[in-house]
Amino acid sequence: MSSQPEPQITVLDAGGQYTHLIARRVRELGVYADVRPAETAAAELAGRKGVIISGGPASVYEDGSPKVDPGLFAAGPAVLGICYGQQLMAHLIDGGSVRQGEHGEYGFAALRIEQQAPLFEGLADEEPVWMSHRDQVDTPPPGFAVLASTGTCRVAAIGDAARRLYGVQFHPEVVHTPRGMRVLENFLFRVSGCLNDWDPRSRIAAIEEEIRQTAGNRNVFFFVSGGVDSSVAYRLCLRALGKDRVRGAYVDTGLMREGETAYVRDALGVDVVDANAQFLSALTGVTDPEQKRHIIGEQFVAVQDRVLNSGHYLDGDWILGQGTIYPDTIESGGTAKADVIKTHHNRVAGIQRLIDEGRIIEPLTPFYKDEVREAGREIGLPAELLDRHPFPGPGLAIRLLCTDSDAAVRPAEGGWILPVRSVGVQGDSRSYRPVLAFDEAPSAELLGRAVHAVNRASEVTGWWRGAEGIRRWPASRSGARRLPARGWKDCAGPMRSFGTRPGGQGSMPRPGSSRSS
């Protein structure tokens, strides 16, 4: 028994950073979906009930831009193109055309339903949607009707009911499109004819059997971070193989929350490896987040090698366990077309070598974060561990935004533009731009204008709540227990934990608290 059924829906990845979110939304509706490259042959998808083509940062007119097999549109499965997917559909089907846009549109729009269709069953005549595009469809292919429009996008949705082909320029998968899940639900059940077949809680027995098959006679050694993914993977391996065959160690990097190490040690019963000095020394003076991620990933590998060599873990009887989940590869630009937003520390070169050597067991790779939490609840992990605020492997090294510049803070409406930059996503591409700070929790009206401006500006792509989070660290400061600050001049960071204390329930920050968006 496999830990997942045959997919009814395949999401073709055209390089969009929302690709895995689309598949996750489909699964939330009770239908199993997988993600495949855009160029997957139509013949390989003939057994699917439906196919969704994702958005992406490219233009259909660019050399090397993602393409799908044109035979897909006559292969039988229903097809939904989202954003770039709609443009690609119009571009590849004879008679359609796409217009190159001069200015991008990133933000809310009012969608007007021009013609009723199964895709929009249950929607009002006008709905708020989220746009993130530059190009747009100019002429739909023959047989397609224009189903919806916005004030700036004449062809915001198209459909050919006879061939079950639909396209939308907006993003139904994001929370900023309030009725987007209804659009996806309509595509799954009214257009594609899917059946409910997916509940991650019912897959526990299958996961444990796959663990036993993968491990064989070998034992499993885990480096447990204390996060949801590694904790659930570790506990599943314990259940499948028994405590005599599974060992766990927690690496204290010096970059964690106050009390984190003691909480993880007590909650999971793992050994603690003190690597503070190694990580803080390697990170001295580094401000770029991607460089930090690579350094931290390689330091993790170095610590792992040292720990593995200190025992009998390399004698062939042991393999390395990890809590890698389905989206981790796309976050590292895991497809040929995706723009790198951040590098996942489970996929740096050192870890990839272990994978190539067949010394890795990753029982959660088919699952999304919410599905991992559901599995964790099913096997009895405490809510305090599963529901607390997420914390990345790179820890505070990434959460603390730093710069080596002495640039001044610049005033802006309701706050300041800080001389630090933060990684974000804009139009399916990675952005790394200045942060907008407020000295107190902004009003809904001001926050709405800020979001509108952020998503249309090339200068600012995020905001930081709480000017009290701005600190100046002297260049001579060194050896900080929790803050690798030596040589770093300006840091924006939390004055207090913006999650919860270890063992506490996860929560949003209170008004005025420091948090990066």
CSV table of N, CA and C in Angstrom, one decimal, residues 368-517:
chain,number,residue,atom,x,y,z
A,368,TYR,N,2.3,18.1,2.5
A,368,TYR,CA,2.4,19.5,2.8
A,368,TYR,C,2.4,19.7,4.3
A,369,LYS,N,2.8,20.9,4.7
A,369,LYS,CA,2.9,21.3,6.1
A,369,LYS,C,1.6,21.0,6.9
A,370,ASP,N,0.5,21.4,6.4
A,370,ASP,CA,-0.8,21.2,7.1
A,370,ASP,C,-1.1,19.7,7.2
A,371,GLU,N,-0.7,19.0,6.2
A,371,GLU,CA,-0.9,17.5,6.2
A,371,GLU,C,0.0,16.8,7.2
A,372,VAL,N,1.2,17.3,7.3
A,372,VAL,CA,2.1,16.8,8.3
A,372,VAL,C,1.6,17.1,9.7
A,373,ARG,N,1.0,18.2,10.0
A,373,ARG,CA,0.4,18.5,11.3
A,373,ARG,C,-0.8,17.5,11.6
A,374,GLU,N,-1.6,17.3,10.5
A,374,GLU,CA,-2.7,16.3,10.7
A,374,GLU,C,-2.2,14.9,11.1
A,375,ALA,N,-1.1,14.5,10.4
A,375,ALA,CA,-0.5,13.2,10.7
A,375,ALA,C,0.1,13.2,12.1
A,376,GLY,N,0.7,14.4,12.5
A,376,GLY,CA,1.2,14.5,13.9
A,376,GLY,C,0.2,14.3,14.9
A,377,ARG,N,-1.0,14.9,14.7
A,377,ARG,CA,-2.1,14.8,15.7
A,377,ARG,C,-2.6,13.4,15.7
A,378,GLU,N,-2.6,12.7,14.6
A,378,GLU,CA,-3.1,11.4,14.5
A,378,GLU,C,-2.2,10.4,15.3
A,379,ILE,N,-0.9,10.7,15.4
A,379,ILE,CA,0.0,9.8,16.1
A,379,ILE,C,0.3,10.3,17.5
A,380,GLY,N,-0.4,11.3,17.9
A,380,GLY,CA,-0.4,11.7,19.3
A,380,GLY,C,0.6,12.7,19.7
A,381,LEU,N,1.2,13.4,18.8
A,381,LEU,CA,2.2,14.5,19.2
A,381,LEU,C,1.4,15.6,19.8
A,382,PRO,N,1.9,16.3,20.8
A,382,PRO,CA,1.2,17.4,21.5
A,382,PRO,C,0.9,18.6,20.6
A,383,ALA,N,-0.2,19.2,20.9
A,383,ALA,CA,-0.5,20.4,20.1
A,383,ALA,C,0.5,21.5,20.3
A,384,GLU,N,1.1,21.6,21.5
A,384,GLU,CA,2.1,22.6,21.8
A,384,GLU,C,3.3,22.5,20.8
A,385,LEU,N,3.6,21.3,20.3
A,385,LEU,CA,4.7,21.1,19.4
A,385,LEU,C,4.2,21.4,18.0
A,386,LEU,N,3.0,20.9,17.6
A,386,LEU,CA,2.5,21.0,16.3
A,386,LEU,C,2.0,22.4,15.9
A,387,ASP,N,1.5,23.1,16.8
A,387,ASP,CA,0.8,24.4,16.5
A,387,ASP,C,1.6,25.7,16.9
A,388,ARG,N,2.7,25.5,17.5
A,388,ARG,CA,3.5,26.7,17.8
A,388,ARG,C,4.0,27.4,16.6
A,389,HIS,N,4.4,28.7,16.7
A,389,HIS,CA,4.9,29.4,15.6
A,389,HIS,C,6.0,28.7,14.8
A,390,PRO,N,5.9,28.6,13.5
A,390,PRO,CA,7.0,27.9,12.8
A,390,PRO,C,8.4,28.6,13.0
A,391,PHE,N,9.4,27.9,13.0
A,391,PHE,CA,10.7,28.5,13.1
A,391,PHE,C,11.7,27.8,12.1
A,392,PRO,N,12.4,28.6,11.3
A,392,PRO,CA,13.2,27.9,10.2
A,392,PRO,C,14.4,27.3,10.8
A,393,GLY,N,15.0,26.4,10.0
A,393,GLY,CA,16.2,25.8,10.4
A,393,GLY,C,17.3,26.8,10.6
A,394,PRO,N,17.4,27.8,9.7
A,394,PRO,CA,18.5,28.8,9.8
A,394,PRO,C,18.2,29.7,11.0
A,395,GLY,N,17.1,29.6,11.6
A,395,GLY,CA,16.8,30.4,12.9
A,395,GLY,C,16.9,31.9,12.7
A,396,LEU,N,17.4,32.5,13.8
A,396,LEU,CA,17.5,33.9,13.9
A,396,LEU,C,18.5,34.5,12.9
A,397,ALA,N,19.4,33.7,12.4
A,397,ALA,CA,20.3,34.2,11.4
A,397,ALA,C,19.6,34.8,10.2
A,398,ILE,N,18.4,34.3,9.9
A,398,ILE,CA,17.6,34.8,8.8
A,398,ILE,C,16.6,35.8,9.3
A,399,ARG,N,16.0,35.5,10.5
A,399,ARG,CA,14.9,36.4,11.0
A,399,ARG,C,15.5,37.7,11.3
A,400,LEU,N,16.8,37.9,11.6
A,400,LEU,CA,17.4,39.2,11.9
A,400,LEU,C,17.9,39.7,10.6
A,401,LEU,N,17.2,40.8,10.1
A,401,LEU,CA,17.6,41.4,8.9
A,401,LEU,C,18.8,42.4,9.1
A,402,CYS,N,19.8,42.2,8.4
A,402,CYS,CA,21.1,43.0,8.7
A,402,CYS,C,21.6,43.6,7.4
A,403,THR,N,22.5,44.6,7.6
A,403,THR,CA,23.1,45.3,6.5
A,403,THR,C,24.5,45.7,6.9
A,404,ASP,N,25.4,45.9,6.0
A,404,ASP,CA,26.7,46.4,6.2
A,404,ASP,C,26.8,47.8,5.8
A,405,SER,N,25.7,48.5,5.6
A,405,SER,CA,25.6,49.9,5.1
A,405,SER,C,25.3,50.8,6.3
A,406,ASP,N,25.8,52.0,6.2
A,406,ASP,CA,25.4,53.1,7.2
A,406,ASP,C,24.3,54.0,6.7
A,407,ALA,N,23.6,53.5,5.7
A,407,ALA,CA,22.5,54.4,5.1
A,407,ALA,C,21.5,54.8,6.2
A,408,ALA,N,20.9,55.9,6.0
A,408,ALA,CA,20.0,56.5,7.0
A,408,ALA,C,18.6,55.9,6.8
A,409,VAL,N,17.8,55.9,7.9
A,409,VAL,CA,16.4,55.5,7.8
A,409,VAL,C,15.7,56.7,7.1
A,410,ARG,N,14.8,56.4,6.1
A,410,ARG,CA,14.1,57.4,5.4
A,410,ARG,C,12.6,57.5,5.7
A,411,PRO,N,12.1,58.7,5.9
A,411,PRO,CA,10.7,58.7,6.3
A,411,PRO,C,9.8,58.3,5.2
A,412,ALA,N,8.6,57.7,5.5
A,412,ALA,CA,7.6,57.3,4.6
A,412,ALA,C,6.3,57.5,5.3
A,413,GLU,N,5.2,57.3,4.6
A,413,GLU,CA,3.9,57.5,5.1
A,413,GLU,C,3.6,56.6,6.3
A,414,GLY,N,3.5,57.1,7.5
A,414,GLY,CA,3.2,56.3,8.7
A,414,GLY,C,4.3,55.6,9.3
A,415,GLY,N,5.6,55.8,8.7
A,415,GLY,CA,6.7,55.1,9.3
A,415,GLY,C,8.0,55.4,8.5
A,416,TRP,N,8.8,54.4,8.3
A,416,TRP,CA,10.1,54.7,7.7
A,416,TRP,C,10.5,53.5,6.7
A,417,ILE,N,11.3,53.8,5.8
A,417,ILE,CA,12.0,52.8,4.9
A,417,ILE,C,13.3,52.5,5.6
A,418,LEU,N,13.5,51.3,6.0
A,418,LEU,CA,14.7,50.9,6.7
A,418,LEU,C,15.9,50.6,5.7
A,419,PRO,N,17.1,50.8,6.2
A,419,PRO,CA,18.3,50.5,5.3
A,419,PRO,C,18.6,49.0,5.4
A,420,VAL,N,17.6,48.1,5.5
A,420,VAL,CA,17.8,46.7,5.5
A,420,VAL,C,16.8,46.1,4.4
A,421,ARG,N,17.2,45.0,3.9
A,421,ARG,CA,16.4,44.4,2.9
A,421,ARG,C,15.9,43.0,3.3
A,422,SER,N,14.7,42.6,2.8
A,422,SER,CA,14.1,41.3,3.1
A,422,SER,C,13.7,40.6,1.9
A,423,VAL,N,13.8,39.3,1.9
A,423,VAL,CA,13.4,38.4,0.8
A,423,VAL,C,11.9,38.4,0.7
A,424,GLY,N,11.4,38.5,-0.5
A,424,GLY,CA,10.0,38.3,-0.7
A,424,GLY,C,9.7,37.7,-2.1
A,425,VAL,N,8.4,37.6,-2.4
A,425,VAL,CA,7.9,37.1,-3.7
A,425,VAL,C,7.1,38.2,-4.4
A,426,GLN,N,7.4,38.5,-5.6
A,426,GLN,CA,6.6,39.5,-6.4
A,426,GLN,C,6.5,39.0,-7.8
A,427,GLY,N,5.3,38.8,-8.3
A,427,GLY,CA,5.1,38.3,-9.6
A,427,GLY,C,5.9,37.0,-9.9
A,428,ASP,N,5.9,36.1,-8.9
A,428,ASP,CA,6.5,34.8,-9.1
A,428,ASP,C,8.0,34.8,-9.1
A,429,SER,N,8.6,36.0,-8.8
A,429,SER,CA,10.0,36.1,-8.8
A,429,SER,C,10.5,36.5,-7.4
A,430,ARG,N,11.8,36.2,-7.1
A,430,ARG,CA,12.4,36.6,-5.8
A,430,ARG,C,12.6,38.1,-5.8
A,431,SER,N,12.3,38.7,-4.7
A,431,SER,CA,12.6,40.1,-4.5
A,431,SER,C,13.5,40.2,-3.3
A,432,TYR,N,14.4,41.2,-3.2
A,432,TYR,CA,15.2,41.4,-2.0
A,432,TYR,C,15.4,42.9,-1.9
A,433,ARG,N,14.5,43.5,-1.2
A,433,ARG,CA,14.4,45.0,-1.3
A,433,ARG,C,14.1,45.6,0.1
A,434,PRO,N,14.2,46.9,0.3
A,434,PRO,CA,14.0,47.5,1.6
A,434,PRO,C,12.7,47.2,2.3
A,435,VAL,N,12.7,47.4,3.6
A,435,VAL,CA,11.6,47.1,4.4
A,435,VAL,C,10.9,48.4,4.9
A,436,LEU,N,9.6,48.4,4.9
A,436,LEU,CA,8.8,49.5,5.3
A,436,LEU,C,8.4,49.2,6.8
A,437,ALA,N,8.7,50.2,7.7
A,437,ALA,CA,8.5,50.0,9.1
A,437,ALA,C,7.5,50.9,9.6
A,438,PHE,N,6.6,50.5,10.6
A,438,PHE,CA,5.6,51.3,11.3
A,438,PHE,C,6.0,51.4,12.7
A,439,ASP,N,5.8,52.5,13.4
A,439,ASP,CA,6.1,52.6,14.8
A,439,ASP,C,5.0,52.1,15.7
A,440,GLU,N,3.9,51.8,15.1
A,440,GLU,CA,2.8,51.2,15.8
A,440,GLU,C,1.9,50.4,14.9
A,441,ALA,N,1.0,49.6,15.4
A,441,ALA,CA,0.2,48.8,14.5
A,441,ALA,C,-0.6,49.7,13.6
A,442,PRO,N,-0.5,49.5,12.3
A,442,PRO,CA,-1.2,50.4,11.3
A,442,PRO,C,-2.6,50.2,11.3
A,443,SER,N,-3.4,51.2,11.0
A,443,SER,CA,-4.8,51.0,10.8
A,443,SER,C,-5.1,50.1,9.6
A,444,ALA,N,-6.3,49.6,9.5
A,444,ALA,CA,-6.6,48.7,8.3
A,444,ALA,C,-6.5,49.5,7.0
A,445,GLU,N,-7.0,50.8,7.1
A,445,GLU,CA,-6.9,51.7,5.9
A,445,GLU,C,-5.5,51.9,5.5
A,446,LEU,N,-4.6,52.2,6.4
A,446,LEU,CA,-3.2,52.4,6.1
A,446,LEU,C,-2.5,51.2,5.6
A,447,LEU,N,-2.8,50.0,6.3
A,447,LEU,CA,-2.3,48.8,5.9
A,447,LEU,C,-2.7,48.4,4.5
A,448,GLY,N,-3.9,48.7,4.2
A,448,GLY,CA,-4.4,48.4,2.8
A,448,GLY,C,-3.7,49.2,1.8
A,449,ARG,N,-3.4,50.5,2.1
A,449,ARG,CA,-2.7,51.3,1.1
A,449,ARG,C,-1.2,50.8,1.0
A,450,ALA,N,-0.7,50.4,2.2
A,450,ALA,CA,0.7,49.9,2.1
A,450,ALA,C,0.8,48.6,1.3
A,451,VAL,N,-0.1,47.7,1.5
A,451,VAL,CA,-0.1,46.5,0.7
A,451,VAL,C,-0.2,46.8,-0.8
A,452,HIS,N,-1.1,47.8,-1.1
A,452,HIS,CA,-1.3,48.2,-2.5
A,452,HIS,C,0.0,48.8,-3.1
A,453,ALA,N,0.6,49.6,-2.3
A,453,ALA,CA,1.9,50.2,-2.8
A,453,ALA,C,3.0,49.2,-2.9
A,454,VAL,N,3.1,48.4,-1.9
A,454,VAL,CA,4.2,47.4,-1.9
A,454,VAL,C,4.1,46.5,-3.1
A,455,ASN,N,2.9,46.1,-3.5
A,455,ASN,CA,2.7,45.2,-4.6
A,455,ASN,C,2.8,45.9,-6.0
A,456,ARG,N,2.9,47.2,-6.0
A,456,ARG,CA,3.0,47.9,-7.3
A,456,ARG,C,4.4,48.6,-7.4
A,457,ALA,N,5.1,48.6,-6.3
A,457,ALA,CA,6.4,49.4,-6.3
A,457,ALA,C,7.6,48.5,-6.6
A,458,SER,N,8.6,49.0,-7.2
A,458,SER,CA,9.8,48.3,-7.4
A,458,SER,C,10.8,48.5,-6.3
A,459,GLU,N,10.5,49.4,-5.4
A,459,GLU,CA,11.5,49.8,-4.4
A,459,GLU,C,11.3,49.0,-3.1
A,460,VAL,N,10.0,48.9,-2.6
A,460,VAL,CA,9.7,48.3,-1.3
A,460,VAL,C,8.8,47.1,-1.6
A,461,THR,N,9.1,46.0,-0.9
A,461,THR,CA,8.3,44.8,-1.1
A,461,THR,C,7.8,44.2,0.2
A,462,GLY,N,8.0,44.8,1.3
A,462,GLY,CA,7.5,44.2,2.6
A,462,GLY,C,7.5,45.3,3.6
A,463,TRP,N,7.0,44.9,4.8
A,463,TRP,CA,6.9,45.9,5.9
A,463,TRP,C,7.3,45.2,7.2
A,464,TRP,N,7.7,46.0,8.1
A,464,TRP,CA,8.2,45.5,9.4
A,464,TRP,C,7.4,46.2,10.5
A,465,ARG,N,6.7,45.4,11.3
A,465,ARG,CA,5.8,46.0,12.3
A,465,ARG,C,6.6,46.3,13.6
A,466,GLY,N,6.7,47.5,14.0
A,466,GLY,CA,7.3,47.9,15.2
A,466,GLY,C,8.7,48.5,15.1
A,467,ALA,N,8.7,49.8,15.1
A,467,ALA,CA,10.0,50.5,15.0
A,467,ALA,C,10.9,50.2,16.2
A,468,GLU,N,10.3,49.7,17.3
A,468,GLU,CA,11.2,49.3,18.4
A,468,GLU,C,12.1,48.1,18.1
A,469,GLY,N,11.8,47.5,16.9
A,469,GLY,CA,12.6,46.3,16.5
A,469,GLY,C,13.9,46.7,15.9
A,470,ILE,N,14.1,48.0,15.7
A,470,ILE,CA,15.4,48.5,15.0
A,470,ILE,C,16.5,48.6,16.1
A,471,ARG,N,17.6,47.9,15.9
A,471,ARG,CA,18.7,48.0,16.8
A,471,ARG,C,19.9,48.3,16.1
A,472,ARG,N,20.8,49.0,16.8
A,472,ARG,CA,22.2,49.2,16.2
A,472,ARG,C,23.2,48.4,17.1
A,473,TRP,N,23.9,47.5,16.4
A,473,TRP,CA,24.9,46.7,17.1
A,473,TRP,C,26.3,47.3,16.7
A,474,PRO,N,27.1,47.6,17.7
A,474,PRO,CA,28.4,48.1,17.4
A,474,PRO,C,29.2,47.1,16.7
A,475,ALA,N,30.1,47.6,15.7
A,475,ALA,CA,30.9,46.7,14.9
A,475,ALA,C,31.8,45.8,15.7
A,476,SER,N,32.1,46.2,16.9
A,476,SER,CA,33.1,45.4,17.8
A,476,SER,C,32.4,44.3,18.6
A,477,ARG,N,31.1,44.3,18.6
A,477,ARG,CA,30.4,43.3,19.4
A,477,ARG,C,30.6,41.9,18.9
A,478,SER,N,30.9,41.0,19.7
A,478,SER,CA,31.2,39.6,19.3
A,478,SER,C,30.7,38.7,20.4
A,479,GLY,N,30.6,37.4,20.0
A,479,GLY,CA,30.3,36.3,20.9
A,479,GLY,C,28.9,36.4,21.5
A,480,ALA,N,27.9,37.0,20.8
A,480,ALA,CA,26.6,37.1,21.3
A,480,ALA,C,26.0,35.7,21.4
A,481,ARG,N,25.4,35.3,22.5
A,481,ARG,CA,24.9,34.0,22.7
A,481,ARG,C,23.8,33.6,21.7
A,482,ARG,N,22.9,34.6,21.4
A,482,ARG,CA,21.8,34.2,20.5
A,482,ARG,C,21.8,35.1,19.2
A,483,LEU,N,22.7,36.1,19.1
A,483,LEU,CA,22.7,37.0,18.0
A,483,LEU,C,24.1,37.0,17.4
A,484,PRO,N,24.2,36.4,16.2
A,484,PRO,CA,25.6,36.5,15.5
A,484,PRO,C,25.8,37.8,15.0
A,485,ALA,N,26.2,38.8,15.8
A,485,ALA,CA,26.1,40.2,15.4
A,485,ALA,C,27.5,40.9,15.1
A,486,ARG,N,28.6,40.2,15.4
A,486,ARG,CA,29.9,40.9,15.2
A,486,ARG,C,30.1,41.3,13.8
A,487,GLY,N,30.4,42.6,13.7
A,487,GLY,CA,30.7,43.2,12.4
A,487,GLY,C,29.4,43.6,11.6
A,488,TRP,N,28.2,43.4,12.2
A,488,TRP,CA,27.0,43.8,11.5
A,488,TRP,C,26.5,45.1,12.1
A,489,LYS,N,26.2,46.0,11.3
A,489,LYS,CA,26.0,47.4,11.8
A,489,LYS,C,24.5,47.7,12.1
A,490,ASP,N,23.6,47.5,11.2
A,490,ASP,CA,22.2,47.8,11.5
A,490,ASP,C,21.4,46.5,11.4
A,491,CYS,N,20.7,46.1,12.5
A,491,CYS,CA,19.9,44.9,12.4
A,491,CYS,C,18.5,45.3,12.8
A,492,ALA,N,17.5,44.8,12.1
A,492,ALA,CA,16.1,44.8,12.5
A,492,ALA,C,15.7,43.5,13.0
A,493,GLY,N,15.3,43.4,14.3
A,493,GLY,CA,15.0,42.1,14.8
A,493,GLY,C,14.0,42.2,15.9
A,494,PRO,N,13.5,41.0,16.4
A,494,PRO,CA,12.5,41.0,17.4
A,494,PRO,C,13.0,41.5,18.8
A,495,MET,N,12.3,42.4,19.4
A,495,MET,CA,12.6,42.7,20.8
A,495,MET,C,12.1,41.6,21.7
A,496,ARG,N,11.2,40.8,21.2
A,496,ARG,CA,10.6,39.7,22.0
A,496,ARG,C,10.3,38.6,21.0
A,497,SER,N,10.0,37.4,21.5
A,497,SER,CA,9.6,36.3,20.6
A,497,SER,C,8.3,36.7,19.9
A,498,PHE,N,8.3,36.6,18.6
A,498,PHE,CA,7.0,36.9,17.9
A,498,PHE,C,6.3,35.6,17.6
A,499,GLY,N,6.7,34.5,18.2
A,499,GLY,CA,5.9,33.2,18.2
A,499,GLY,C,5.4,33.1,19.6
A,500,THR,N,5.8,32.0,20.3
A,500,THR,CA,5.4,31.9,21.7
A,500,THR,C,6.6,31.3,22.4
A,501,ARG,N,6.6,31.3,23.7
A,501,ARG,CA,7.7,30.6,24.4
A,501,ARG,C,7.6,29.2,24.0
A,502,PRO,N,8.8,28.4,24.0
A,502,PRO,CA,8.7,27.0,23.8
A,502,PRO,C,7.7,26.3,24.6
A,503,GLY,N,6.9,25.5,23.9
A,503,GLY,CA,5.8,24.8,24.6
A,503,GLY,C,4.5,25.5,24.6
A,504,GLY,N,4.5,26.8,24.1
A,504,GLY,CA,3.2,27.5,24.1
A,504,GLY,C,2.5,27.4,22.8
A,505,GLN,N,1.3,27.8,22.8
A,505,GLN,CA,0.5,27.7,21.6
A,505,GLN,C,0.9,28.8,20.6
A,506,GLY,N,0.9,28.5,19.3
A,506,GLY,CA,1.3,29.5,18.3
A,506,GLY,C,0.2,30.6,18.3
A,507,SER,N,0.7,31.8,18.0
A,507,SER,CA,-0.2,33.0,17.9
A,507,SER,C,0.4,34.0,17.0
A,508,MET,N,-0.5,35.0,16.6
A,508,MET,CA,0.0,36.1,15.9
A,508,MET,C,0.6,37.1,16.9
A,509,PRO,N,1.5,38.0,16.4
A,509,PRO,CA,2.1,39.0,17.3
A,509,PRO,C,1.0,40.0,17.8
A,510,ARG,N,1.2,40.4,19.0
A,510,ARG,CA,0.2,41.5,19.4
A,510,ARG,C,0.5,42.8,18.7
A,511,PRO,N,-0.4,43.7,18.6
A,511,PRO,CA,-0.2,45.0,18.0
A,511,PRO,C,1.1,45.7,18.5
A,512,GLY,N,1.9,46.1,17.6
A,512,GLY,CA,3.1,46.8,17.9
A,512,GLY,C,4.3,45.9,18.1
A,513,SER,N,4.1,44.6,18.1
A,513,SER,CA,5.3,43.7,18.2
A,513,SER,C,6.0,43.6,16.9
A,514,SER,N,7.2,43.1,16.9
A,514,SER,CA,8.1,43.1,15.8
A,514,SER,C,7.9,41.9,15.0
A,515,ARG,N,7.7,42.0,13.7
A,515,ARG,CA,7.5,40.8,12.9
A,515,ARG,C,7.8,41.2,11.4
A,516,SER,N,8.6,40.4,10.8
A,516,SER,CA,8.8,40.6,9.3
A,516,SER,C,7.7,40.0,8.6
A,517,SER,N,7.3,40.6,7.5
A,517,SER,CA,6.2,40.0,6.7
A,517,SER,C,6.8,39.4,5.5
